[in-house]
């Protein structure tokens, strides 16, 4: 049983293309876990039937908190590209948040600020270790930008909780970002 493949497939279904699985996300991004399992099992891609225990196992062994299981429902905590905004909980973030990105993206970020790009929200990290990890997906030696969240909030930026290490927000103007390389 390939749990990494299953985790990627569940992320794909819950973040990007629920319709392919005949699923409909509610306004917080939840679907009934039974419907998700039926859809995946219907494809017959894995060497046996997938159960809720497989999902719990993925969540236990994962390096990141990607999914939430609650009362027979499951959702992705962050990463959505589906049209129709997933409702997130606004909250007060720590004073500094981080964003790990590639050197290549820096000229445009300097000009435009951080934009959600394909996703619904800009993703920020609560600590530099997570920002490094996010940035290394795109650059072996990523740039770690820092955001003064109090200054941003004073300028009207609303922050939302993704998981315990990921925060979400709308665009961040360049003036609110520090840490650009020389
Ligand atoms: C960059 C993964 C040009 C931005 C991760 C990033 C995270 C700009 C890329 C989560 C820009 C978007 C999200 C601008 C931002 N011009 N480039 N104005 N503004 N960018 O993947 O934050 O493992 O959509 O810096 O770990 O990298 O899938 O966002 O490089 O938590 O669970 O455009 O996804 O989680 O890339 O990653 P993404 P992200 P999972």
Tab-separated table of C-alpha atoms and ligand atoms in Angstrom:
chain	number	residue	atom	x	y	z
A	1	UNK	CA	0.000	0.000	0.000
A	2	UNK	CA	1.598	3.268	-1.181
A	3	UNK	CA	0.574	5.804	1.465
A	4	UNK	CA	2.467	8.707	-0.162
A	5	UNK	CA	0.550	8.206	-3.373
A	6	UNK	CA	-2.706	8.019	-1.432
A	7	UNK	CA	-1.859	11.210	0.478
A	8	UNK	CA	-1.177	13.047	-2.790
A	9	UNK	CA	-4.399	11.772	-4.287
A	10	UNK	CA	-6.438	12.896	-1.277
A	11	UNK	CA	-4.752	16.335	-1.368
A	12	UNK	CA	-5.567	16.576	-5.069
A	13	UNK	CA	-9.217	15.655	-4.474
A	14	UNK	CA	-9.725	17.979	-1.511
A	15	UNK	CA	-7.707	20.970	-2.774
A	16	UNK	CA	-8.041	20.998	-6.532
A	17	UNK	CA	-10.575	18.706	-8.185
A	18	UNK	CA	-13.323	17.278	-5.945
A	19	UNK	CA	-15.674	16.985	-8.952
A	20	UNK	CA	-13.486	14.329	-10.511
A	21	UNK	CA	-14.420	12.271	-7.436
A	22	UNK	CA	-18.047	13.388	-7.474
A	23	UNK	CA	-17.433	15.229	-4.227
A	24	UNK	CA	-18.690	18.635	-3.257
A	25	UNK	CA	-16.781	20.609	-0.640
A	26	UNK	CA	-18.860	22.423	1.954
A	27	UNK	CA	-17.982	26.043	2.669
A	28	UNK	CA	-15.194	25.011	5.052
A	29	UNK	CA	-13.819	22.478	2.576
A	30	UNK	CA	-15.180	19.334	4.262
A	31	UNK	CA	-16.581	16.230	2.529
A	32	UNK	CA	-17.950	13.040	4.119
A	33	UNK	CA	-14.961	10.720	4.525
A	34	UNK	CA	-17.082	7.746	3.391
A	35	UNK	CA	-17.763	9.456	0.052
A	36	UNK	CA	-14.063	10.120	-0.444
A	37	UNK	CA	-13.199	6.487	0.344
A	38	UNK	CA	-15.941	5.191	-1.997
A	39	UNK	CA	-14.680	7.408	-4.824
A	40	UNK	CA	-11.064	6.306	-4.392
A	41	UNK	CA	-11.979	2.640	-3.965
A	42	UNK	CA	-14.185	2.875	-7.051
A	43	UNK	CA	-11.096	3.577	-9.138
A	44	UNK	CA	-9.381	0.375	-7.998
A	45	UNK	CA	-5.938	2.032	-8.159
A	46	UNK	CA	-4.555	0.571	-4.957
A	47	UNK	CA	-3.736	-3.027	-4.132
A	48	UNK	CA	-6.583	-3.231	-1.628
A	49	UNK	CA	-9.542	-1.237	-0.343
A	50	UNK	CA	-8.644	2.010	1.399
A	51	UNK	CA	-10.129	2.601	4.851
A	52	UNK	CA	-10.344	5.482	7.276
A	53	UNK	CA	-7.453	3.833	9.149
A	54	UNK	CA	-5.246	4.372	6.080
A	55	UNK	CA	-6.105	8.068	6.202
A	56	UNK	CA	-5.331	8.186	9.930
A	57	UNK	CA	-2.038	6.449	9.216
A	58	UNK	CA	-1.131	9.055	6.574
A	59	UNK	CA	-1.919	11.815	9.050
A	60	UNK	CA	0.197	10.111	11.756
A	61	UNK	CA	3.306	9.612	9.640
A	62	UNK	CA	3.128	12.902	7.730
A	63	UNK	CA	5.738	15.642	8.133
A	64	UNK	CA	2.914	18.180	7.750
A	65	UNK	CA	-0.602	18.526	9.096
A	66	UNK	CA	-2.457	18.528	5.772
A	67	UNK	CA	-5.881	17.058	6.588
A	68	UNK	CA	-8.434	17.357	9.331
A	69	UNK	CA	-10.792	14.484	10.193
A	70	UNK	CA	-13.783	15.547	12.248
A	71	UNK	CA	-17.177	13.889	12.863
A	72	UNK	CA	-17.003	11.674	9.802
A	73	UNK	CA	-15.844	14.539	7.595
A	74	UNK	CA	-12.440	15.324	6.122
A	75	UNK	CA	-10.886	18.481	4.685
A	76	UNK	CA	-7.553	19.852	3.547
A	77	UNK	CA	-6.275	22.514	5.925
A	78	UNK	CA	-4.787	24.661	3.133
A	79	UNK	CA	-3.623	24.690	-0.471
A	80	UNK	CA	-6.996	25.020	-2.224
A	81	UNK	CA	-7.329	26.070	-5.843
A	82	UNK	CA	-11.043	25.292	-6.249
A	83	UNK	CA	-13.145	28.283	-7.299
A	84	UNK	CA	-15.374	29.540	-4.499
A	85	UNK	CA	-13.482	30.658	-1.454
A	86	UNK	CA	-13.100	28.120	1.376
A	87	UNK	CA	-14.105	29.826	4.601
A	88	UNK	CA	-11.182	30.026	7.020
A	89	UNK	CA	-11.018	31.253	10.574
A	90	UNK	CA	-9.513	34.730	10.922
A	91	UNK	CA	-7.106	34.992	13.863
A	92	UNK	CA	-4.225	36.994	15.257
A	93	UNK	CA	-0.960	35.593	13.925
A	94	UNK	CA	2.434	35.696	15.656
A	95	UNK	CA	4.238	39.036	15.097
A	96	UNK	CA	6.468	37.642	12.367
A	97	UNK	CA	5.542	35.140	9.668
A	98	UNK	CA	7.884	33.710	7.027
A	99	UNK	CA	7.628	32.831	3.356
A	100	UNK	CA	10.163	30.551	1.682
A	101	UNK	CA	10.492	31.072	-2.046
A	102	UNK	CA	12.886	30.849	-4.980
A	103	UNK	CA	15.456	33.442	-6.034
A	104	UNK	CA	13.741	33.402	-9.406
A	105	UNK	CA	10.458	34.729	-7.977
A	106	UNK	CA	12.104	37.627	-6.100
A	107	UNK	CA	12.042	40.332	-8.824
A	108	UNK	CA	8.285	39.918	-9.292
A	109	UNK	CA	7.578	39.651	-5.561
A	110	UNK	CA	9.541	42.892	-5.042
A	111	UNK	CA	7.334	44.553	-7.598
A	112	UNK	CA	3.915	42.999	-6.911
A	113	UNK	CA	4.197	41.660	-3.378
A	114	UNK	CA	3.131	38.130	-2.475
A	115	UNK	CA	0.136	36.958	-4.496
A	116	UNK	CA	-1.885	33.750	-4.040
A	117	UNK	CA	-0.904	32.721	-7.601
A	118	UNK	CA	-2.908	29.546	-8.420
A	119	UNK	CA	-4.171	29.085	-4.868
A	120	UNK	CA	-6.910	30.882	-2.917
A	121	UNK	CA	-4.553	32.401	-0.355
A	122	UNK	CA	-0.909	33.349	0.119
A	123	UNK	CA	0.687	30.690	2.370
A	124	UNK	CA	2.970	31.826	5.187
A	125	UNK	CA	4.966	29.757	7.670
A	126	UNK	CA	5.008	30.197	11.432
A	127	UNK	CA	8.703	29.283	11.687
A	128	UNK	CA	11.801	29.429	9.506
A	129	UNK	CA	12.215	25.656	9.439
A	130	UNK	CA	8.834	25.281	7.710
A	131	UNK	CA	9.582	28.225	5.395
A	132	UNK	CA	12.857	26.534	4.384
A	133	UNK	CA	11.000	23.342	3.645
A	134	UNK	CA	8.354	25.125	1.557
A	135	UNK	CA	11.028	27.094	-0.317
A	136	UNK	CA	13.195	24.057	-1.024
A	137	UNK	CA	10.427	22.698	-3.246
A	138	UNK	CA	11.495	25.396	-5.710
A	139	UNK	CA	15.084	26.372	-4.879
A	140	UNK	CA	17.860	24.354	-3.144
A	141	UNK	CA	18.820	27.483	-1.217
A	142	UNK	CA	15.537	29.381	-0.869
A	143	UNK	CA	15.015	33.011	0.104
A	144	UNK	CA	13.212	33.387	3.428
A	145	UNK	CA	11.097	36.543	3.416
A	146	UNK	CA	9.646	37.936	6.640
A	147	UNK	CA	6.338	39.678	7.164
A	148	UNK	CA	5.606	42.040	10.044
A	149	UNK	CA	2.029	40.934	10.706
A	150	UNK	CA	1.160	43.881	12.960
A	151	UNK	CA	2.103	46.354	10.244
A	152	UNK	CA	0.176	44.229	7.743
A	153	UNK	CA	-2.924	44.055	9.976
A	154	UNK	CA	-2.748	47.843	10.398
A	155	UNK	CA	-2.894	48.046	6.604
A	156	UNK	CA	-6.003	45.858	6.517
A	157	UNK	CA	-4.511	42.421	5.815
A	158	UNK	CA	-6.611	39.665	7.403
A	159	UNK	CA	-4.805	36.486	8.492
A	160	UNK	CA	-6.433	33.065	8.673
A	161	UNK	CA	-5.388	29.834	10.365
A	162	UNK	CA	-4.253	27.033	8.040
A	163	UNK	CA	-2.770	24.613	10.561
A	164	UNK	CA	-0.459	25.118	13.540
A	165	UNK	CA	2.473	26.071	11.276
A	166	UNK	CA	0.739	27.497	8.206
A	167	UNK	CA	-1.074	30.839	8.020
A	168	UNK	CA	-3.097	32.153	5.102
A	169	UNK	CA	-3.811	35.676	3.905
A	170	UNK	CA	-4.629	37.698	0.858
A	171	UNK	CA	-1.929	39.622	-0.955
A	172	UNK	CA	0.963	41.153	0.960
A	173	UNK	CA	2.249	44.430	-0.473
A	174	UNK	CA	6.018	44.690	-1.114
A	175	UNK	CA	6.443	47.395	1.576
A	176	UNK	CA	5.330	44.865	4.204
A	177	UNK	CA	7.990	42.324	3.201
A	178	UNK	CA	11.595	42.235	4.445
A	179	UNK	CA	14.484	39.933	3.710
A	180	UNK	CA	14.873	40.540	-0.021
A	181	UNK	CA	18.375	39.542	-1.114
A	182	UNK	CA	20.685	42.410	-2.180
B	1	LIG	C1	5.495	32.590	-5.530
B	1	LIG	C2	2.780	23.171	0.112
B	1	LIG	C3	5.966	35.606	-8.659
B	1	LIG	C4	5.541	32.050	-4.134
B	1	LIG	C5	3.780	24.066	0.816
B	1	LIG	C6	5.602	30.560	-4.400
B	1	LIG	C7	2.944	25.187	1.380
B	1	LIG	C8	5.196	34.772	-6.674
B	1	LIG	C9	4.809	30.386	-5.690
B	1	LIG	C10	1.784	25.285	0.422
B	1	LIG	C11	4.520	35.974	-6.385
B	1	LIG	C12	3.427	29.830	-5.446
B	1	LIG	C13	1.888	26.505	-0.452
B	1	LIG	C14	4.625	37.009	-7.345
B	1	LIG	C15	4.163	34.640	-4.760
B	1	LIG	N1	5.348	36.787	-8.453
B	1	LIG	N2	5.906	34.574	-7.789
B	1	LIG	N3	4.023	38.205	-7.166
B	1	LIG	N4	3.890	35.857	-5.211
B	1	LIG	N5	4.945	33.954	-5.631
B	1	LIG	O1	2.874	26.257	-4.268
B	1	LIG	O2	3.610	29.053	-0.654
B	1	LIG	O3	3.333	20.041	0.756
B	1	LIG	O4	1.125	28.053	-4.691
B	1	LIG	O5	6.665	32.548	-3.438
B	1	LIG	O6	4.526	23.387	1.770
B	1	LIG	O7	5.066	27.658	-2.253
B	1	LIG	O8	1.440	20.633	-0.761
B	1	LIG	O9	2.650	28.307	-2.783
B	1	LIG	O10	6.933	30.142	-4.628
B	1	LIG	O11	2.496	24.994	2.673
B	1	LIG	O12	1.060	20.231	1.681
B	1	LIG	O13	4.675	31.693	-6.253
B	1	LIG	O14	1.840	24.091	-0.367
B	1	LIG	O15	2.181	22.262	0.977
B	1	LIG	O16	3.561	28.473	-5.109
B	1	LIG	O17	3.200	26.595	-1.031
B	1	LIG	P1	2.488	27.691	-4.249
B	1	LIG	P2	3.738	27.968	-1.662
B	1	LIG	P3	1.991	20.698	0.651
